[in-house]
Amino acid sequence: MKPLSLPQLYKACVLKDLPFKSTRQLEPLAEIVGQNRAQEAVRFALAMPHDGYNVYAVGRNGLGKRTMMLRYLEHHLDTKQQSHDWCYVADFEEPRIPKLLQLPAGKGIQLKQDMEKLMGRLVKVIPQTFDSDSFLERSEQLKEEYGKKQEDELEKVAAQARKKKVSLNITTPGGYRLVAMKGDEPHTAETFKELTDAQRDKFEDSVNKLEKKLRQALRKLADWEQEYADKQQALNKETLEGISGHQIDALIEGYKGLPDVVAFFEAVRADLVENLDIFLDDNEEQAAIAYASLNKKMPRRYLVNVVVHQKTNEVPMVVEDNPTYHNLFGYVENVTYKGTVFTDFSLIRAGSLHRANGGYLLMDAIKMLEQPFVWDGLKRALRARSIEINSLERELTLSGTISIEPQGVPLNVKLVLFGDRETWMLLQDYDPEFAELFRVTADFENEMYRSEDSQVMYAKFIASVVKEKSLLHCSNKAVARVIEYSARMAEHQNRLSLHAANIANLLRESDFWARQAGAKLIQDTHVERALESAKYRSSRIRDQLYDSIRDGSTLVSTQGVVVGQVNALSVLSTGGFEFGLSNRVTATCYYGDGEIMDIERDVKLGGNIHSKGVMILSSWLSSHFAVNDPMHLSASLTFEQNYGEVDGDSASLAELCALISSISGIPVRQDLAITGSVNQFGEVQPIGGVNEKVEGFFATCQLKGGSNDTQGAIVPANNVQNLMLDSEVVKAVRESRFAVYAVSNVEEAVTLLLDKPAGKADSKGNYPKQSVFGIIQQRLEKMREHERQEHARDDQKDPSIH
């Protein structure tokens, strides 16, 4: 069997396929490369006008889901869509339920400024006007009229009382008393007793009649007092109208296309008269609350709270990185004054849903699900198409404080959640409402096909990253090296990785080394330096394990031949850095009933997939050597020097070769290592991490030293397309110091490892005598013959045993 050729080990990016000298000549991509399926899903979701067509973007972190969404939205927004400002103002009739005002984009701040301008003038003008001589004169005149009528009415009663020798006296304010007189002095209790009965009765009769007249007079006084209050109110209203009427009229004219705003102005006009004392009294409490809430504008009653302000008429796009309950749905702040908790409409604060209303809200699914009550609140808002601002304390029923209940904001938003596939499947399985609210799944690809056209597209993607991150431009050789690295990440010669974060990190680090060298372009040498630096930073544990091979602590043979011992290959991962390592697999056989003992499984160090692989190779052995007669050889298998759990079936081919060597007695070449899984028909199946495995054995050969130009690795034939080997391995192959072989069945692997033909069965099922399988067949036949002879001797000694 011939080893693989150099082009089969590494598919280089040919410079003639890249028609540019540097990325400066390329037009950066406006969208993420290779995500056509996800883009179509997003386009469909955004175009659907119906409810429930929100998007769940599925894919592992680093694929550029958020970047793609933002770029797509920037270039495909529906410009016909209208954005709005949202404001809260006081409801003067129901203070606990502030009113919501919807205004065109940019109008909210204008309304706020117009009201502040009006109030700023009224705060100065009202005290001046109501303290002016003209107003005080008119007010005093009203007061005098009332006082004169009061005095005249009371004087009538007093005059009638005097005729009856009774005096009308004022006691407490608003209280009156009728007293019998003795000349100019009121009667005392003693003098009143001295009067005759007739005189006392006369006085009492007079007082009773006078009391009726007094009550009638007091009722008139009360009516006149109300009349005075109404006239004073009318005077105040007339005076206020003179000050503010024309300004409020001008505001109504300016906002006449917004009936809710006009109604608010009319309500302010009416409320100013009712709450004139706000402007006339020095209200320390209101001032203190204003300072505590960081808003010194006065009076608070007439403020406009702009909770959402859109500077332009563009469709809002909001990315919420911290989707807590309050950050999403808004909240109502409180201030404390003299130990009392206070709140009002001016302390309502908007959440991300408010800011994204009329547009798009993007957030991470896992972060959102980690926050208590957020997922239920979000579903409730999407179903009701309304954003209700409820404090989390009230949701938990932990607070009995008085709060306000702002009117709900009508909700019209497209939601985009980013998450992995596991989270998406959990939501699909456990939340029946999820599928109703997120009807579109944008499934992001991990890889794209590699062709001449796609390589040019990938180069444009690199150019867009360079421009976005303000990096040095890349030469065509640097781009070629990045494309080759991308194919290595995709573990396929004809695929390119779409993990944008890794590519961006590589370009940033390449830019660093280029600037360190004073270069004006990122060259392939700088990319190589960045890759080597990243590998060195992450390889401490790998180097420790390699040291144990170098000093002999880990037993590995790379020369000679040994019966029942095979070099298997495995991959270890340490925090994102993967590397290959040699593992010695050994097999021993002995007389028995044909059972294969998997030591890893028996001591509970083998995983389910590993155990399955051992069972499959057992069935292969049985199907080849125990079809008609039982096998009288049992065997045991183990990974030597393994002190942790083993899983995966990629060593099952190595284990089978170790068993075949042990059963046949033919030694295994130690200068070769093998990886691959096997099925019941002896076909070799592809495995993962093939590059790291081959490189791991090459490193082991280098560590063990010794010149041996026969060293190499055996991989499944279906894994050849996955080979993108390190330059050191490729160089060693070019210099014939190392070789990589591909096998598609057990027979080819056995022929290579045992350096003897495996053998092919004839029509009777017999293998050639000098072949590996033939030797096994002969050995088993001898054991069966020996077994038959033993049974025959037993029968002769004691025929009754049957």
PDB file of N, CA and C in Angstrom, residues 260-331:
ATOM      1  N   ASP A 260     -54.777  63.981  21.574  1.00  0.00           N
ATOM      2  CA  ASP A 260     -54.442  63.680  22.974  1.00  0.00           C
ATOM      3  C   ASP A 260     -53.636  64.809  23.607  1.00  0.00           C
ATOM      4  N   VAL A 261     -52.741  65.385  22.829  1.00  0.00           N
ATOM      5  CA  VAL A 261     -51.915  66.498  23.333  1.00  0.00           C
ATOM      6  C   VAL A 261     -52.786  67.739  23.540  1.00  0.00           C
ATOM      7  N   VAL A 262     -53.702  67.986  22.610  1.00  0.00           N
ATOM      8  CA  VAL A 262     -54.620  69.129  22.747  1.00  0.00           C
ATOM      9  C   VAL A 262     -55.466  68.975  24.006  1.00  0.00           C
ATOM     10  N   ALA A 263     -55.959  67.748  24.252  1.00  0.00           N
ATOM     11  CA  ALA A 263     -56.756  67.487  25.456  1.00  0.00           C
ATOM     12  C   ALA A 263     -55.922  67.732  26.710  1.00  0.00           C
ATOM     13  N   PHE A 264     -54.638  67.387  26.657  1.00  0.00           N
ATOM     14  CA  PHE A 264     -53.759  67.645  27.797  1.00  0.00           C
ATOM     15  C   PHE A 264     -53.620  69.140  28.055  1.00  0.00           C
ATOM     16  N   PHE A 265     -53.459  69.928  27.001  1.00  0.00           N
ATOM     17  CA  PHE A 265     -53.347  71.389  27.179  1.00  0.00           C
ATOM     18  C   PHE A 265     -54.613  71.969  27.803  1.00  0.00           C
ATOM     19  N   GLU A 266     -55.766  71.483  27.357  1.00  0.00           N
ATOM     20  CA  GLU A 266     -57.028  71.971  27.920  1.00  0.00           C
ATOM     21  C   GLU A 266     -57.141  71.584  29.395  1.00  0.00           C
ATOM     22  N   ALA A 267     -56.683  70.358  29.720  1.00  0.00           N
ATOM     23  CA  ALA A 267     -56.705  69.931  31.119  1.00  0.00           C
ATOM     24  C   ALA A 267     -55.778  70.792  31.967  1.00  0.00           C
ATOM     25  N   VAL A 268     -54.625  71.172  31.405  1.00  0.00           N
ATOM     26  CA  VAL A 268     -53.692  72.057  32.127  1.00  0.00           C
ATOM     27  C   VAL A 268     -54.343  73.415  32.357  1.00  0.00           C
ATOM     28  N   ARG A 269     -55.032  73.944  31.338  1.00  0.00           N
ATOM     29  CA  ARG A 269     -55.692  75.250  31.471  1.00  0.00           C
ATOM     30  C   ARG A 269     -56.678  75.233  32.628  1.00  0.00           C
ATOM     31  N   ALA A 270     -57.460  74.111  32.722  1.00  0.00           N
ATOM     32  CA  ALA A 270     -58.455  74.029  33.795  1.00  0.00           C
ATOM     33  C   ALA A 270     -57.789  73.800  35.150  1.00  0.00           C
ATOM     34  N   ASP A 271     -56.713  73.026  35.175  1.00  0.00           N
ATOM     35  CA  ASP A 271     -56.086  72.665  36.450  1.00  0.00           C
ATOM     36  C   ASP A 271     -55.298  73.830  37.043  1.00  0.00           C
ATOM     37  N   LEU A 272     -54.829  74.736  36.194  1.00  0.00           N
ATOM     38  CA  LEU A 272     -54.065  75.881  36.715  1.00  0.00           C
ATOM     39  C   LEU A 272     -54.895  76.691  37.701  1.00  0.00           C
ATOM     40  N   VAL A 273     -56.189  76.855  37.389  1.00  0.00           N
ATOM     41  CA  VAL A 273     -57.071  77.645  38.263  1.00  0.00           C
ATOM     42  C   VAL A 273     -57.257  76.937  39.599  1.00  0.00           C
ATOM     43  N   GLU A 274     -57.398  75.584  39.549  1.00  0.00           N
ATOM     44  CA  GLU A 274     -57.653  74.814  40.763  1.00  0.00           C
ATOM     45  C   GLU A 274     -56.428  74.757  41.680  1.00  0.00           C
ATOM     46  N   ASN A 275     -55.237  74.853  41.061  1.00  0.00           N
ATOM     47  CA  ASN A 275     -54.013  74.664  41.852  1.00  0.00           C
ATOM     48  C   ASN A 275     -53.101  75.888  41.769  1.00  0.00           C
ATOM     49  N   LEU A 276     -53.756  77.044  41.902  1.00  0.00           N
ATOM     50  CA  LEU A 276     -53.002  78.298  41.829  1.00  0.00           C
ATOM     51  C   LEU A 276     -51.985  78.431  42.955  1.00  0.00           C
ATOM     52  N   ASP A 277     -52.277  77.817  44.101  1.00  0.00           N
ATOM     53  CA  ASP A 277     -51.392  77.952  45.254  1.00  0.00           C
ATOM     54  C   ASP A 277     -50.028  77.334  44.995  1.00  0.00           C
ATOM     55  N   ILE A 278     -49.917  76.410  44.003  1.00  0.00           N
ATOM     56  CA  ILE A 278     -48.606  75.836  43.657  1.00  0.00           C
ATOM     57  C   ILE A 278     -47.635  76.946  43.267  1.00  0.00           C
ATOM     58  N   PHE A 279     -48.162  77.956  42.563  1.00  0.00           N
ATOM     59  CA  PHE A 279     -47.307  79.043  42.088  1.00  0.00           C
ATOM     60  C   PHE A 279     -47.139  80.144  43.144  1.00  0.00           C
ATOM     61  N   LEU A 280     -48.121  80.256  44.059  1.00  0.00           N
ATOM     62  CA  LEU A 280     -48.107  81.381  45.004  1.00  0.00           C
ATOM     63  C   LEU A 280     -47.427  81.031  46.318  1.00  0.00           C
ATOM     64  N   ASP A 281     -47.457  79.733  46.725  1.00  0.00           N
ATOM     65  CA  ASP A 281     -46.857  79.334  48.002  1.00  0.00           C
ATOM     66  C   ASP A 281     -45.427  78.863  47.788  1.00  0.00           C
ATOM     67  N   ASP A 282     -44.594  79.090  48.745  1.00  0.00           N
ATOM     68  CA  ASP A 282     -43.227  78.586  48.721  1.00  0.00           C
ATOM     69  C   ASP A 282     -43.255  77.158  49.265  1.00  0.00           C
ATOM     70  N   ASN A 283     -43.319  76.173  48.346  1.00  0.00           N
ATOM     71  CA  ASN A 283     -43.538  74.784  48.749  1.00  0.00           C
ATOM     72  C   ASN A 283     -42.194  74.070  48.921  1.00  0.00           C
ATOM     73  N   GLU A 284     -41.737  73.975  50.165  1.00  0.00           N
ATOM     74  CA  GLU A 284     -40.442  73.343  50.452  1.00  0.00           C
ATOM     75  C   GLU A 284     -40.460  71.852  50.099  1.00  0.00           C
ATOM     76  N   GLU A 285     -41.579  71.214  50.367  1.00  0.00           N
ATOM     77  CA  GLU A 285     -41.656  69.766  50.127  1.00  0.00           C
ATOM     78  C   GLU A 285     -41.465  69.448  48.650  1.00  0.00           C
ATOM     79  N   GLN A 286     -42.174  70.172  47.797  1.00  0.00           N
ATOM     80  CA  GLN A 286     -42.046  69.929  46.362  1.00  0.00           C
ATOM     81  C   GLN A 286     -40.621  70.192  45.888  1.00  0.00           C
ATOM     82  N   ALA A 287     -40.000  71.240  46.413  1.00  0.00           N
ATOM     83  CA  ALA A 287     -38.621  71.567  46.037  1.00  0.00           C
ATOM     84  C   ALA A 287     -37.669  70.448  46.468  1.00  0.00           C
ATOM     85  N   ALA A 288     -37.869  69.915  47.672  1.00  0.00           N
ATOM     86  CA  ALA A 288     -37.004  68.848  48.179  1.00  0.00           C
ATOM     87  C   ALA A 288     -37.147  67.594  47.327  1.00  0.00           C
ATOM     88  N   ILE A 289     -38.378  67.262  46.958  1.00  0.00           N
ATOM     89  CA  ILE A 289     -38.626  66.082  46.128  1.00  0.00           C
ATOM     90  C   ILE A 289     -38.001  66.273  44.751  1.00  0.00           C
ATOM     91  N   ALA A 290     -38.093  67.495  44.228  1.00  0.00           N
ATOM     92  CA  ALA A 290     -37.503  67.797  42.918  1.00  0.00           C
ATOM     93  C   ALA A 290     -35.991  67.574  42.947  1.00  0.00           C
ATOM     94  N   TYR A 291     -35.351  68.035  44.011  1.00  0.00           N
ATOM     95  CA  TYR A 291     -33.906  67.843  44.129  1.00  0.00           C
ATOM     96  C   TYR A 291     -33.567  66.367  44.303  1.00  0.00           C
ATOM     97  N   ALA A 292     -34.360  65.637  45.086  1.00  0.00           N
ATOM     98  CA  ALA A 292     -34.096  64.223  45.340  1.00  0.00           C
ATOM     99  C   ALA A 292     -34.230  63.392  44.072  1.00  0.00           C
ATOM    100  N   SER A 293     -35.124  63.789  43.179  1.00  0.00           N
ATOM    101  CA  SER A 293     -35.341  63.030  41.945  1.00  0.00           C
ATOM    102  C   SER A 293     -34.489  63.549  40.795  1.00  0.00           C
ATOM    103  N   LEU A 294     -33.522  64.405  41.087  1.00  0.00           N
ATOM    104  CA  LEU A 294     -32.571  64.942  40.104  1.00  0.00           C
ATOM    105  C   LEU A 294     -33.262  65.712  38.987  1.00  0.00           C
ATOM    106  N   ASN A 295     -34.433  66.256  39.269  1.00  0.00           N
ATOM    107  CA  ASN A 295     -35.137  67.047  38.262  1.00  0.00           C
ATOM    108  C   ASN A 295     -35.658  68.315  38.947  1.00  0.00           C
ATOM    109  N   LYS A 296     -34.960  69.423  38.731  1.00  0.00           N
ATOM    110  CA  LYS A 296     -35.276  70.650  39.463  1.00  0.00           C
ATOM    111  C   LYS A 296     -36.342  71.485  38.769  1.00  0.00           C
ATOM    112  N   LYS A 297     -36.859  70.983  37.654  1.00  0.00           N
ATOM    113  CA  LYS A 297     -37.908  71.743  36.962  1.00  0.00           C
ATOM    114  C   LYS A 297     -39.159  71.781  37.833  1.00  0.00           C
ATOM    115  N   MET A 298     -39.757  72.963  37.936  1.00  0.00           N
ATOM    116  CA  MET A 298     -40.957  73.135  38.757  1.00  0.00           C
ATOM    117  C   MET A 298     -42.025  73.834  37.929  1.00  0.00           C
ATOM    118  N   PRO A 299     -43.280  73.643  38.236  1.00  0.00           N
ATOM    119  CA  PRO A 299     -43.815  72.668  39.188  1.00  0.00           C
ATOM    120  C   PRO A 299     -43.909  71.277  38.549  1.00  0.00           C
ATOM    121  N   ARG A 300     -43.749  70.234  39.356  1.00  0.00           N
ATOM    122  CA  ARG A 300     -43.714  68.855  38.858  1.00  0.00           C
ATOM    123  C   ARG A 300     -45.046  68.431  38.234  1.00  0.00           C
ATOM    124  N   ARG A 301     -46.136  69.042  38.737  1.00  0.00           N
ATOM    125  CA  ARG A 301     -47.475  68.612  38.305  1.00  0.00           C
ATOM    126  C   ARG A 301     -47.653  68.753  36.792  1.00  0.00           C
ATOM    127  N   TYR A 302     -46.952  69.707  36.186  1.00  0.00           N
ATOM    128  CA  TYR A 302     -47.169  69.993  34.767  1.00  0.00           C
ATOM    129  C   TYR A 302     -45.969  69.597  33.898  1.00  0.00           C
ATOM    130  N   LEU A 303     -45.076  68.782  34.456  1.00  0.00           N
ATOM    131  CA  LEU A 303     -43.945  68.311  33.659  1.00  0.00           C
ATOM    132  C   LEU A 303     -44.416  67.332  32.582  1.00  0.00           C
ATOM    133  N   VAL A 304     -43.620  67.186  31.540  1.00  0.00           N
ATOM    134  CA  VAL A 304     -43.834  66.148  30.518  1.00  0.00           C
ATOM    135  C   VAL A 304     -42.668  65.176  30.635  1.00  0.00           C
ATOM    136  N   ASN A 305     -42.962  63.909  30.942  1.00  0.00           N
ATOM    137  CA  ASN A 305     -41.925  62.886  31.093  1.00  0.00           C
ATOM    138  C   ASN A 305     -41.770  62.144  29.769  1.00  0.00           C
ATOM    139  N   VAL A 306     -40.714  62.479  29.023  1.00  0.00           N
ATOM    140  CA  VAL A 306     -40.459  61.829  27.731  1.00  0.00           C
ATOM    141  C   VAL A 306     -39.719  60.521  28.013  1.00  0.00           C
ATOM    142  N   VAL A 307     -40.443  59.402  27.972  1.00  0.00           N
ATOM    143  CA  VAL A 307     -39.806  58.116  28.300  1.00  0.00           C
ATOM    144  C   VAL A 307     -39.071  57.528  27.101  1.00  0.00           C
ATOM    145  N   VAL A 308     -39.544  57.815  25.880  1.00  0.00           N
ATOM    146  CA  VAL A 308     -38.857  57.346  24.667  1.00  0.00           C
ATOM    147  C   VAL A 308     -38.728  58.519  23.711  1.00  0.00           C
ATOM    148  N   HIS A 309     -37.493  58.787  23.311  1.00  0.00           N
ATOM    149  CA  HIS A 309     -37.229  59.898  22.395  1.00  0.00           C
ATOM    150  C   HIS A 309     -36.448  59.381  21.197  1.00  0.00           C
ATOM    151  N   GLN A 310     -37.048  59.444  20.034  1.00  0.00           N
ATOM    152  CA  GLN A 310     -36.365  59.071  18.796  1.00  0.00           C
ATOM    153  C   GLN A 310     -35.864  60.339  18.123  1.00  0.00           C
ATOM    154  N   LYS A 311     -34.553  60.422  17.924  1.00  0.00           N
ATOM    155  CA  LYS A 311     -33.989  61.652  17.371  1.00  0.00           C
ATOM    156  C   LYS A 311     -34.425  61.853  15.925  1.00  0.00           C
ATOM    157  N   THR A 312     -34.521  60.745  15.173  1.00  0.00           N
ATOM    158  CA  THR A 312     -34.946  60.831  13.774  1.00  0.00           C
ATOM    159  C   THR A 312     -36.113  59.871  13.569  1.00  0.00           C
ATOM    160  N   ASN A 313     -36.567  59.822  12.335  1.00  0.00           N
ATOM    161  CA  ASN A 313     -37.688  58.936  12.030  1.00  0.00           C
ATOM    162  C   ASN A 313     -37.213  57.540  11.628  1.00  0.00           C
ATOM    163  N   GLU A 314     -35.944  57.213  11.949  1.00  0.00           N
ATOM    164  CA  GLU A 314     -35.432  55.887  11.612  1.00  0.00           C
ATOM    165  C   GLU A 314     -36.062  54.821  12.505  1.00  0.00           C
ATOM    166  N   VAL A 315     -36.137  53.605  11.951  1.00  0.00           N
ATOM    167  CA  VAL A 315     -36.693  52.491  12.722  1.00  0.00           C
ATOM    168  C   VAL A 315     -35.708  52.119  13.831  1.00  0.00           C
ATOM    169  N   PRO A 316     -36.156  52.062  15.073  1.00  0.00           N
ATOM    170  CA  PRO A 316     -35.215  51.778  16.170  1.00  0.00           C
ATOM    171  C   PRO A 316     -34.698  50.343  16.154  1.00  0.00           C
ATOM    172  N   MET A 317     -33.397  50.190  16.439  1.00  0.00           N
ATOM    173  CA  MET A 317     -32.768  48.874  16.634  1.00  0.00           C
ATOM    174  C   MET A 317     -32.065  48.915  17.987  1.00  0.00           C
ATOM    175  N   VAL A 318     -32.486  48.068  18.894  1.00  0.00           N
ATOM    176  CA  VAL A 318     -31.941  48.081  20.257  1.00  0.00           C
ATOM    177  C   VAL A 318     -31.337  46.711  20.567  1.00  0.00           C
ATOM    178  N   VAL A 319     -30.096  46.707  21.058  1.00  0.00           N
ATOM    179  CA  VAL A 319     -29.440  45.485  21.533  1.00  0.00           C
ATOM    180  C   VAL A 319     -29.400  45.554  23.050  1.00  0.00           C
ATOM    181  N   GLU A 320     -30.083  44.624  23.717  1.00  0.00           N
ATOM    182  CA  GLU A 320     -30.120  44.606  25.191  1.00  0.00           C
ATOM    183  C   GLU A 320     -29.140  43.547  25.698  1.00  0.00           C
ATOM    184  N   ASP A 321     -28.024  44.008  26.276  1.00  0.00           N
ATOM    185  CA  ASP A 321     -26.997  43.085  26.766  1.00  0.00           C
ATOM    186  C   ASP A 321     -27.285  42.585  28.169  1.00  0.00           C
ATOM    187  N   ASN A 322     -28.143  43.300  28.895  1.00  0.00           N
ATOM    188  CA  ASN A 322     -28.455  42.891  30.268  1.00  0.00           C
ATOM    189  C   ASN A 322     -29.974  42.866  30.450  1.00  0.00           C
ATOM    190  N   PRO A 323     -30.632  41.822  29.943  1.00  0.00           N
ATOM    191  CA  PRO A 323     -32.110  41.816  29.916  1.00  0.00           C
ATOM    192  C   PRO A 323     -32.741  41.478  31.265  1.00  0.00           C
ATOM    193  N   THR A 324     -32.547  42.348  32.253  1.00  0.00           N
ATOM    194  CA  THR A 324     -33.239  42.174  33.528  1.00  0.00           C
ATOM    195  C   THR A 324     -34.688  42.640  33.366  1.00  0.00           C
ATOM    196  N   TYR A 325     -35.501  42.355  34.369  1.00  0.00           N
ATOM    197  CA  TYR A 325     -36.920  42.710  34.292  1.00  0.00           C
ATOM    198  C   TYR A 325     -37.097  44.214  34.090  1.00  0.00           C
ATOM    199  N   HIS A 326     -36.421  45.013  34.923  1.00  0.00           N
ATOM    200  CA  HIS A 326     -36.573  46.470  34.839  1.00  0.00           C
ATOM    201  C   HIS A 326     -35.951  47.023  33.565  1.00  0.00           C
ATOM    202  N   ASN A 327     -34.814  46.455  33.127  1.00  0.00           N
ATOM    203  CA  ASN A 327     -34.178  46.947  31.906  1.00  0.00           C
ATOM    204  C   ASN A 327     -35.056  46.708  30.687  1.00  0.00           C
ATOM    205  N   LEU A 328     -35.863  45.650  30.723  1.00  0.00           N
ATOM    206  CA  LEU A 328     -36.725  45.339  29.575  1.00  0.00           C
ATOM    207  C   LEU A 328     -38.044  46.098  29.615  1.00  0.00           C
ATOM    208  N   PHE A 329     -38.713  46.057  30.770  1.00  0.00           N
ATOM    209  CA  PHE A 329     -40.087  46.557  30.835  1.00  0.00           C
ATOM    210  C   PHE A 329     -40.201  47.949  31.444  1.00  0.00           C
ATOM    211  N   GLY A 330     -39.070  48.526  31.904  1.00  0.00           N
ATOM    212  CA  GLY A 330     -39.149  49.833  32.540  1.00  0.00           C
ATOM    213  C   GLY A 330     -39.536  49.706  34.012  1.00  0.00           C
ATOM    214  N   TYR A 331     -39.533  50.810  34.707  1.00  0.00           N
ATOM    215  CA  TYR A 331     -39.819  50.792  36.146  1.00  0.00           C
ATOM    216  C   TYR A 331     -40.203  52.195  36.597  1.00  0.00           C
TER     217      TYR A 331
END
